[in-house]
Amino acid sequence: MLDQSLAVFIAVAEKRNFTRAAEALHMTQPAVSQYIQALERTAGAALLERTNKYVRLTKAGEIVYHHAKEIAGLHERMLALVADLMHVPGGALTIGASYTFGEYVLPHVIAGLHERYPAIQPAITIGNSTEIAAGVREQRLDVGVIEGRAPEGGLITEPFAEDRLEIVAAADHPLAGDEAAAAGRLSAQTWIVRESGSGTREAADAMLRELGIVPERLMEFGSTQIIKESVEAGLGVSFLSQWAVRKELALGTLRIVKAAGREAPFARRFSIVTRETPFRTKAAEAFIGLLRSGDWLAKGRLP
């Protein structure tokens, strides 16, 4: 069992309230307080700052919370690995995915996973590529899927599928009717892009450099959905995965803008990110195997 004082501390830190933590743990509030006091004595420092209005972590508490979460994750994975020796793939599986893959592709993969391995219980975290790589490295996620390659440092990056990206504009945008828009005309547009740390932003920056486009106006949004809505409304143009805009292209609310000097679509790779470890649960292996197979492509085919 995970040390009870750590489990109680995690609950209090996340609920920010002794009463709510006690309810979640099915314990009395005095018992929760006793566990916290015992942990503080062991640590030799106050871990929580308490007032009538809130409970929050001290600097020492932040350190203990970070490592307590890591210990809890290791404990869960240890039990899952041991259980795997005797069972078919099943149990909890924490999956992280970057926004494009997570919002527009992953649902098709999870549907296939559920059909084949109904005992697997996936928990999904969506973030930009940098955040997902960090989650895998810090053992908060069993496996991640990002655009491009992960930063170095204890991670294995395995490309497994190609993603095509296009410049898109509203259906009635002046550039939508051009056979090939020159760099000057593209530079004059308002470009709506993702935030730094996003794989899509990294690809957009590379595309702009390659074509010699220097946007006069640049707007950063943290959501692909908001970018699509803004482009449809005529606010500007963007550079997005065809997975993200396939429905809009089929409906005709967005159109692809061809750039002069570039015939083929831009391409990048989706990559699986895992830690460097000889141990992996059957659930993680099943999910990774499904990604590698490409069977999910049939259910999410591009137009």
mmCIF file of C-alpha atoms in Angstrom:
data_model
loop_
_atom_site.group_PDB
_atom_site.id
_atom_site.type_symbol
_atom_site.label_atom_id
_atom_site.label_comp_id
_atom_site.label_asym_id
_atom_site.label_seq_id
_atom_site.Cartn_x
_atom_site.Cartn_y
_atom_site.Cartn_z
ATOM 1 C CA MET A 1 0.000 0.000 0.000
ATOM 2 C CA LEU A 2 1.036 3.576 -0.639
ATOM 3 C CA ASP A 3 2.040 5.263 2.619
ATOM 4 C CA GLN A 4 -1.223 6.591 4.051
ATOM 5 C CA SER A 5 0.250 9.915 5.138
ATOM 6 C CA LEU A 6 1.339 10.616 1.551
ATOM 7 C CA ALA A 7 -2.091 9.686 0.203
ATOM 8 C CA VAL A 8 -3.765 11.994 2.726
ATOM 9 C CA PHE A 9 -1.331 14.820 1.977
ATOM 10 C CA ILE A 10 -1.983 14.550 -1.765
ATOM 11 C CA ALA A 11 -5.736 14.716 -1.161
ATOM 12 C CA VAL A 12 -5.484 17.810 1.078
ATOM 13 C CA ALA A 13 -3.117 19.538 -1.362
ATOM 14 C CA GLU A 14 -5.456 18.921 -4.300
ATOM 15 C CA LYS A 15 -8.743 19.618 -2.500
ATOM 16 C CA ARG A 16 -7.226 22.648 -0.689
ATOM 17 C CA ASN A 17 -9.525 21.826 2.189
ATOM 18 C CA PHE A 18 -9.324 19.375 5.113
ATOM 19 C CA THR A 19 -13.066 18.679 5.162
ATOM 20 C CA ARG A 20 -13.314 17.904 1.446
ATOM 21 C CA ALA A 21 -10.178 15.739 1.639
ATOM 22 C CA ALA A 22 -11.650 13.796 4.564
ATOM 23 C CA GLU A 23 -14.879 13.221 2.618
ATOM 24 C CA ALA A 24 -12.984 11.995 -0.444
ATOM 25 C CA LEU A 25 -10.909 9.615 1.682
ATOM 26 C CA HIS A 26 -13.876 8.482 3.812
ATOM 27 C CA MET A 27 -12.048 9.560 6.948
ATOM 28 C CA THR A 28 -12.739 11.931 9.824
ATOM 29 C CA GLN A 29 -11.214 15.399 9.714
ATOM 30 C CA PRO A 30 -9.219 14.832 12.934
ATOM 31 C CA ALA A 31 -7.683 11.701 11.382
ATOM 32 C CA VAL A 32 -6.654 13.707 8.322
ATOM 33 C CA SER A 33 -5.058 16.331 10.561
ATOM 34 C CA GLN A 34 -3.145 13.646 12.463
ATOM 35 C CA TYR A 35 -1.689 12.202 9.245
ATOM 36 C CA ILE A 36 -0.623 15.665 8.062
ATOM 37 C CA GLN A 37 1.003 16.452 11.406
ATOM 38 C CA ALA A 38 2.877 13.134 11.352
ATOM 39 C CA LEU A 39 4.168 13.826 7.856
ATOM 40 C CA GLU A 40 5.258 17.332 8.839
ATOM 41 C CA ARG A 41 7.163 15.900 11.818
ATOM 42 C CA THR A 42 8.884 13.411 9.508
ATOM 43 C CA ALA A 43 9.725 16.145 6.996
ATOM 44 C CA GLY A 44 10.823 18.553 9.730
ATOM 45 C CA ALA A 45 8.933 21.423 8.120
ATOM 46 C CA ALA A 46 5.460 22.893 7.775
ATOM 47 C CA LEU A 47 3.965 21.607 4.532
ATOM 48 C CA LEU A 48 0.662 23.483 4.532
ATOM 49 C CA GLU A 49 -0.286 27.072 5.232
ATOM 50 C CA ARG A 50 -3.696 27.086 6.936
ATOM 51 C CA THR A 51 -6.178 29.949 7.373
ATOM 52 C CA ASN A 52 -9.941 30.106 7.864
ATOM 53 C CA LYS A 53 -10.361 30.644 4.109
ATOM 54 C CA TYR A 54 -7.848 28.313 2.466
ATOM 55 C CA VAL A 55 -5.177 25.659 2.713
ATOM 56 C CA ARG A 56 -2.179 25.974 0.416
ATOM 57 C CA LEU A 57 1.244 24.467 0.035
ATOM 58 C CA THR A 58 4.353 25.999 1.523
ATOM 59 C CA LYS A 59 7.598 25.828 -0.444
ATOM 60 C CA ALA A 60 8.473 22.637 1.420
ATOM 61 C CA GLY A 61 4.972 21.354 0.717
ATOM 62 C CA GLU A 62 5.424 21.902 -3.020
ATOM 63 C CA ILE A 63 8.541 19.716 -2.943
ATOM 64 C CA VAL A 64 6.807 16.974 -0.972
ATOM 65 C CA TYR A 65 3.707 17.120 -3.198
ATOM 66 C CA HIS A 66 5.754 16.789 -6.387
ATOM 67 C CA HIS A 67 7.582 13.717 -5.102
ATOM 68 C CA ALA A 68 4.499 12.240 -3.441
ATOM 69 C CA LYS A 69 2.694 12.301 -6.800
ATOM 70 C CA GLU A 70 5.682 10.622 -8.427
ATOM 71 C CA ILE A 71 5.753 7.948 -5.707
ATOM 72 C CA ALA A 72 1.993 7.381 -6.093
ATOM 73 C CA GLY A 73 2.404 6.985 -9.851
ATOM 74 C CA LEU A 74 5.240 4.501 -9.418
ATOM 75 C CA HIS A 75 3.161 2.548 -6.898
ATOM 76 C CA GLU A 76 0.232 2.277 -9.312
ATOM 77 C CA ARG A 77 2.484 1.231 -12.198
ATOM 78 C CA MET A 78 4.192 -1.389 -10.015
ATOM 79 C CA LEU A 79 0.843 -2.986 -9.187
ATOM 80 C CA ALA A 80 -0.252 -2.815 -12.820
ATOM 81 C CA LEU A 81 2.935 -4.503 -14.045
ATOM 82 C CA VAL A 82 2.589 -7.314 -11.510
ATOM 83 C CA ALA A 83 -1.077 -7.797 -12.417
ATOM 84 C CA ASP A 84 -0.123 -7.904 -16.091
ATOM 85 C CA LEU A 85 1.790 -11.119 -15.540
ATOM 86 C CA MET A 86 -1.486 -12.986 -15.037
ATOM 87 C CA HIS A 87 -4.051 -11.042 -17.012
ATOM 88 C CA VAL A 88 -4.955 -9.756 -20.484
ATOM 89 C CA PRO A 89 -4.426 -6.027 -21.134
ATOM 90 C CA GLY A 90 -6.564 -4.021 -18.761
ATOM 91 C CA GLY A 91 -6.575 -1.452 -16.000
ATOM 92 C CA ALA A 92 -5.714 2.226 -15.984
ATOM 93 C CA LEU A 93 -3.743 3.768 -18.855
ATOM 94 C CA THR A 94 -2.759 7.452 -18.738
ATOM 95 C CA ILE A 95 -2.389 8.841 -22.248
ATOM 96 C CA GLY A 96 -1.177 12.324 -23.143
ATOM 97 C CA ALA A 97 -1.652 13.818 -26.587
ATOM 98 C CA SER A 98 -0.921 17.112 -28.270
ATOM 99 C CA TYR A 99 -3.957 19.137 -29.307
ATOM 100 C CA THR A 100 -4.177 18.141 -32.967
ATOM 101 C CA PHE A 101 -3.819 14.421 -32.368
ATOM 102 C CA GLY A 102 -5.702 14.459 -29.082
ATOM 103 C CA GLU A 103 -8.756 16.351 -30.282
ATOM 104 C CA TYR A 104 -9.108 15.124 -33.859
ATOM 105 C CA VAL A 105 -7.398 11.706 -34.134
ATOM 106 C CA LEU A 106 -7.224 10.128 -30.685
ATOM 107 C CA PRO A 107 -11.003 9.530 -30.387
ATOM 108 C CA HIS A 108 -10.773 7.122 -33.351
ATOM 109 C CA VAL A 109 -7.833 5.321 -31.730
ATOM 110 C CA ILE A 110 -9.617 5.038 -28.367
ATOM 111 C CA ALA A 111 -12.714 3.621 -30.095
ATOM 112 C CA GLY A 112 -10.562 0.897 -31.632
ATOM 113 C CA LEU A 113 -8.802 0.301 -28.321
ATOM 114 C CA HIS A 114 -12.116 -0.116 -26.506
ATOM 115 C CA GLU A 115 -13.385 -2.521 -29.147
ATOM 116 C CA ARG A 116 -10.317 -4.762 -28.834
ATOM 117 C CA TYR A 117 -9.457 -4.330 -25.143
ATOM 118 C CA PRO A 118 -12.578 -3.304 -23.198
ATOM 119 C CA ALA A 119 -10.816 -3.858 -19.848
ATOM 120 C CA ILE A 120 -8.398 -0.961 -20.499
ATOM 121 C CA GLN A 121 -9.495 2.239 -18.784
ATOM 122 C CA PRO A 122 -7.858 5.194 -20.576
ATOM 123 C CA ALA A 123 -7.483 8.599 -18.940
ATOM 124 C CA ILE A 124 -6.673 11.324 -21.454
ATOM 125 C CA THR A 125 -4.639 14.502 -20.951
ATOM 126 C CA ILE A 126 -4.479 17.070 -23.773
ATOM 127 C CA GLY A 127 -1.732 19.698 -23.933
ATOM 128 C CA ASN A 128 0.871 21.091 -26.267
ATOM 129 C CA SER A 129 3.774 18.883 -27.307
ATOM 130 C CA THR A 130 6.149 20.329 -24.704
ATOM 131 C CA GLU A 131 3.671 19.722 -21.882
ATOM 132 C CA ILE A 132 2.971 16.140 -22.978
ATOM 133 C CA ALA A 133 6.673 15.279 -23.207
ATOM 134 C CA ALA A 134 7.161 16.680 -19.696
ATOM 135 C CA GLY A 135 4.258 14.592 -18.396
ATOM 136 C CA VAL A 136 5.812 11.398 -19.755
ATOM 137 C CA ARG A 137 9.247 12.309 -18.417
ATOM 138 C CA GLU A 138 7.851 13.049 -14.952
ATOM 139 C CA GLN A 139 5.892 9.750 -14.965
ATOM 140 C CA ARG A 140 2.496 11.425 -14.803
ATOM 141 C CA LEU A 141 1.666 9.846 -18.182
ATOM 142 C CA ASP A 142 2.278 6.271 -19.364
ATOM 143 C CA VAL A 143 2.579 7.234 -23.024
ATOM 144 C CA GLY A 144 2.338 10.410 -25.087
ATOM 145 C CA VAL A 145 1.624 11.316 -28.696
ATOM 146 C CA ILE A 146 3.082 14.558 -30.005
ATOM 147 C CA GLU A 147 3.868 16.336 -33.247
ATOM 148 C CA GLY A 148 7.538 16.053 -34.161
ATOM 149 C CA ARG A 149 10.204 14.922 -31.735
ATOM 150 C CA ALA A 150 10.376 15.286 -27.970
ATOM 151 C CA PRO A 151 13.198 17.174 -26.245
ATOM 152 C CA GLU A 152 16.135 14.982 -25.265
ATOM 153 C CA GLY A 153 16.382 13.560 -21.783
ATOM 154 C CA GLY A 154 15.214 10.079 -20.828
ATOM 155 C CA LEU A 155 12.570 9.816 -23.539
ATOM 156 C CA ILE A 156 12.166 7.615 -26.613
ATOM 157 C CA THR A 157 10.488 9.221 -29.633
ATOM 158 C CA GLU A 158 9.056 6.938 -32.318
ATOM 159 C CA PRO A 159 7.427 8.484 -35.425
ATOM 160 C CA PHE A 160 4.444 6.391 -36.508
ATOM 161 C CA ALA A 161 2.214 8.381 -38.881
ATOM 162 C CA GLU A 162 2.322 11.338 -41.253
ATOM 163 C CA ASP A 163 0.290 14.483 -40.793
ATOM 164 C CA ARG A 164 -0.323 16.929 -43.645
ATOM 165 C CA LEU A 165 -0.675 20.653 -43.014
ATOM 166 C CA GLU A 166 -2.142 23.371 -45.194
ATOM 167 C CA ILE A 167 -2.642 27.132 -45.244
ATOM 168 C CA VAL A 168 -6.384 27.696 -44.780
ATOM 169 C CA ALA A 169 -8.692 30.683 -45.180
ATOM 170 C CA ALA A 170 -12.419 31.386 -45.102
ATOM 171 C CA ALA A 171 -14.329 30.247 -48.187
ATOM 172 C CA ASP A 172 -14.881 33.855 -49.318
ATOM 173 C CA HIS A 173 -11.346 35.068 -48.538
ATOM 174 C CA PRO A 174 -9.635 36.756 -51.534
ATOM 175 C CA LEU A 175 -6.725 34.284 -51.376
ATOM 176 C CA ALA A 176 -9.052 31.266 -51.498
ATOM 177 C CA GLY A 177 -9.529 31.728 -55.229
ATOM 178 C CA ASP A 178 -5.818 32.156 -56.086
ATOM 179 C CA GLU A 179 -4.068 29.300 -57.838
ATOM 180 C CA ALA A 180 -0.871 30.155 -55.954
ATOM 181 C CA ALA A 181 -0.526 33.079 -53.553
ATOM 182 C CA ALA A 182 2.790 34.931 -53.636
ATOM 183 C CA ALA A 183 4.826 35.432 -50.473
ATOM 184 C CA GLY A 184 4.082 39.158 -50.508
ATOM 185 C CA ARG A 185 0.317 38.642 -50.450
ATOM 186 C CA LEU A 186 0.630 36.007 -47.734
ATOM 187 C CA SER A 187 2.828 38.328 -45.655
ATOM 188 C CA ALA A 188 0.125 40.999 -45.800
ATOM 189 C CA GLN A 189 -2.399 38.718 -44.077
ATOM 190 C CA THR A 190 -3.210 38.414 -40.408
ATOM 191 C CA TRP A 191 -1.830 35.040 -39.371
ATOM 192 C CA ILE A 192 -3.565 33.231 -36.514
ATOM 193 C CA VAL A 193 -1.213 30.713 -34.909
ATOM 194 C CA ARG A 194 -0.881 28.483 -31.868
ATOM 195 C CA GLU A 195 1.208 29.382 -28.820
ATOM 196 C CA SER A 196 4.922 28.673 -28.406
ATOM 197 C CA GLY A 197 5.541 25.073 -27.343
ATOM 198 C CA SER A 198 2.884 23.764 -29.698
ATOM 199 C CA GLY A 199 3.966 21.326 -32.427
ATOM 200 C CA THR A 200 1.622 23.095 -34.852
ATOM 201 C CA ARG A 201 3.247 26.441 -34.034
ATOM 202 C CA GLU A 202 6.688 24.937 -34.625
ATOM 203 C CA ALA A 203 5.530 23.654 -38.030
ATOM 204 C CA ALA A 204 3.962 27.021 -38.892
ATOM 205 C CA ASP A 205 7.171 28.898 -38.066
ATOM 206 C CA ALA A 206 9.164 26.495 -40.275
ATOM 207 C CA MET A 207 6.690 26.963 -43.138
ATOM 208 C CA LEU A 208 6.837 30.755 -42.906
ATOM 209 C CA ARG A 209 10.637 30.684 -42.992
ATOM 210 C CA GLU A 210 10.727 28.302 -45.951
ATOM 211 C CA LEU A 211 8.372 30.430 -48.052
ATOM 212 C CA GLY A 212 9.879 33.754 -46.998
ATOM 213 C CA ILE A 213 6.633 34.943 -45.425
ATOM 214 C CA VAL A 214 6.960 37.694 -42.808
ATOM 215 C CA PRO A 215 3.473 38.288 -41.379
ATOM 216 C CA GLU A 216 2.547 41.922 -40.841
ATOM 217 C CA ARG A 217 0.171 40.842 -38.049
ATOM 218 C CA LEU A 218 0.414 37.746 -35.874
ATOM 219 C CA MET A 219 -2.199 36.559 -33.384
ATOM 220 C CA GLU A 220 -1.564 33.706 -30.915
ATOM 221 C CA PHE A 221 -4.452 31.534 -29.740
ATOM 222 C CA GLY A 222 -4.159 28.555 -27.395
ATOM 223 C CA SER A 223 -6.872 26.470 -29.067
ATOM 224 C CA THR A 224 -7.169 25.061 -32.580
ATOM 225 C CA GLN A 225 -10.955 25.316 -32.355
ATOM 226 C CA ILE A 226 -10.785 29.069 -31.681
ATOM 227 C CA ILE A 227 -8.355 29.454 -34.578
ATOM 228 C CA LYS A 228 -10.733 27.651 -36.948
ATOM 229 C CA GLU A 229 -13.700 29.750 -35.832
ATOM 230 C CA SER A 230 -11.656 32.935 -36.271
ATOM 231 C CA VAL A 231 -10.494 31.952 -39.756
ATOM 232 C CA GLU A 232 -14.064 31.055 -40.760
ATOM 233 C CA ALA A 233 -15.147 34.492 -39.520
ATOM 234 C CA GLY A 234 -12.599 36.139 -41.822
ATOM 235 C CA LEU A 235 -10.218 37.328 -39.117
ATOM 236 C CA GLY A 236 -7.159 35.952 -40.909
ATOM 237 C CA VAL A 237 -5.458 32.850 -42.278
ATOM 238 C CA SER A 238 -3.779 29.966 -40.514
ATOM 239 C CA PHE A 239 -1.653 26.854 -40.994
ATOM 240 C CA LEU A 240 -3.339 23.753 -39.649
ATOM 241 C CA SER A 241 -3.385 19.983 -39.856
ATOM 242 C CA GLN A 242 -5.857 18.555 -42.359
ATOM 243 C CA TRP A 243 -7.051 16.331 -39.513
ATOM 244 C CA ALA A 244 -8.172 19.470 -37.692
ATOM 245 C CA VAL A 245 -9.978 21.043 -40.660
ATOM 246 C CA ARG A 246 -11.283 18.003 -42.555
ATOM 247 C CA LYS A 247 -14.936 18.649 -41.615
ATOM 248 C CA GLU A 248 -14.707 22.343 -42.517
ATOM 249 C CA LEU A 249 -13.062 21.500 -45.858
ATOM 250 C CA ALA A 250 -15.822 18.967 -46.590
ATOM 251 C CA LEU A 251 -18.517 21.528 -45.685
ATOM 252 C CA GLY A 252 -16.813 24.252 -47.702
ATOM 253 C CA THR A 253 -16.529 26.738 -44.826
ATOM 254 C CA LEU A 254 -12.728 26.704 -45.129
ATOM 255 C CA ARG A 255 -10.570 26.431 -48.231
ATOM 256 C CA ILE A 256 -6.940 25.564 -48.796
ATOM 257 C CA VAL A 257 -4.652 28.380 -49.951
ATOM 258 C CA LYS A 258 -1.820 27.256 -52.217
ATOM 259 C CA ALA A 259 1.492 29.045 -51.792
ATOM 260 C CA ALA A 260 3.627 29.962 -54.785
ATOM 261 C CA GLY A 261 6.762 27.841 -54.952
ATOM 262 C CA ARG A 262 5.250 24.925 -53.048
ATOM 263 C CA GLU A 263 3.406 22.145 -54.865
ATOM 264 C CA ALA A 264 3.141 19.363 -52.272
ATOM 265 C CA PRO A 265 1.467 19.756 -48.878
ATOM 266 C CA PHE A 266 3.704 20.347 -45.884
ATOM 267 C CA ALA A 267 4.172 17.203 -43.802
ATOM 268 C CA ARG A 268 5.285 16.302 -40.309
ATOM 269 C CA ARG A 269 5.192 13.150 -38.222
ATOM 270 C CA PHE A 270 3.109 12.166 -35.239
ATOM 271 C CA SER A 271 5.383 10.496 -32.686
ATOM 272 C CA ILE A 272 4.918 8.138 -29.753
ATOM 273 C CA VAL A 273 6.775 9.301 -26.632
ATOM 274 C CA THR A 274 7.705 6.879 -23.844
ATOM 275 C CA ARG A 275 10.250 6.708 -21.059
ATOM 276 C CA GLU A 276 13.428 4.691 -21.354
ATOM 277 C CA THR A 277 12.373 1.680 -19.273
ATOM 278 C CA PRO A 278 12.385 -2.104 -19.750
ATOM 279 C CA PHE A 279 8.963 -2.324 -18.057
ATOM 280 C CA ARG A 280 5.693 -1.344 -19.700
ATOM 281 C CA THR A 281 2.165 -2.467 -18.887
ATOM 282 C CA LYS A 282 0.209 -4.640 -21.295
ATOM 283 C CA ALA A 283 -2.308 -1.810 -21.598
ATOM 284 C CA ALA A 284 0.435 0.572 -22.787
ATOM 285 C CA GLU A 285 1.803 -2.060 -25.190
ATOM 286 C CA ALA A 286 -1.688 -2.644 -26.598
ATOM 287 C CA PHE A 287 -2.221 1.083 -27.180
ATOM 288 C CA ILE A 288 1.199 1.550 -28.786
ATOM 289 C CA GLY A 289 0.612 -1.509 -30.971
ATOM 290 C CA LEU A 290 -2.662 -0.041 -32.196
ATOM 291 C CA LEU A 291 -0.962 3.250 -33.050
ATOM 292 C CA ARG A 292 1.741 1.436 -35.016
ATOM 293 C CA SER A 293 -0.796 -0.676 -36.928
ATOM 294 C CA GLY A 294 -2.513 2.332 -38.485
ATOM 295 C CA ASP A 295 -5.908 0.595 -38.235
ATOM 296 C CA TRP A 296 -7.409 3.773 -36.794
ATOM 297 C CA LEU A 297 -6.825 5.615 -40.085
ATOM 298 C CA ALA A 298 -9.856 4.005 -41.721
ATOM 299 C CA LYS A 299 -12.246 5.589 -39.195
ATOM 300 C CA GLY A 300 -10.757 9.056 -39.466
ATOM 301 C CA ARG A 301 -9.902 9.254 -43.137
ATOM 302 C CA LEU A 302 -9.130 12.671 -44.555
ATOM 303 C CA PRO A 303 -11.381 14.079 -47.267
#
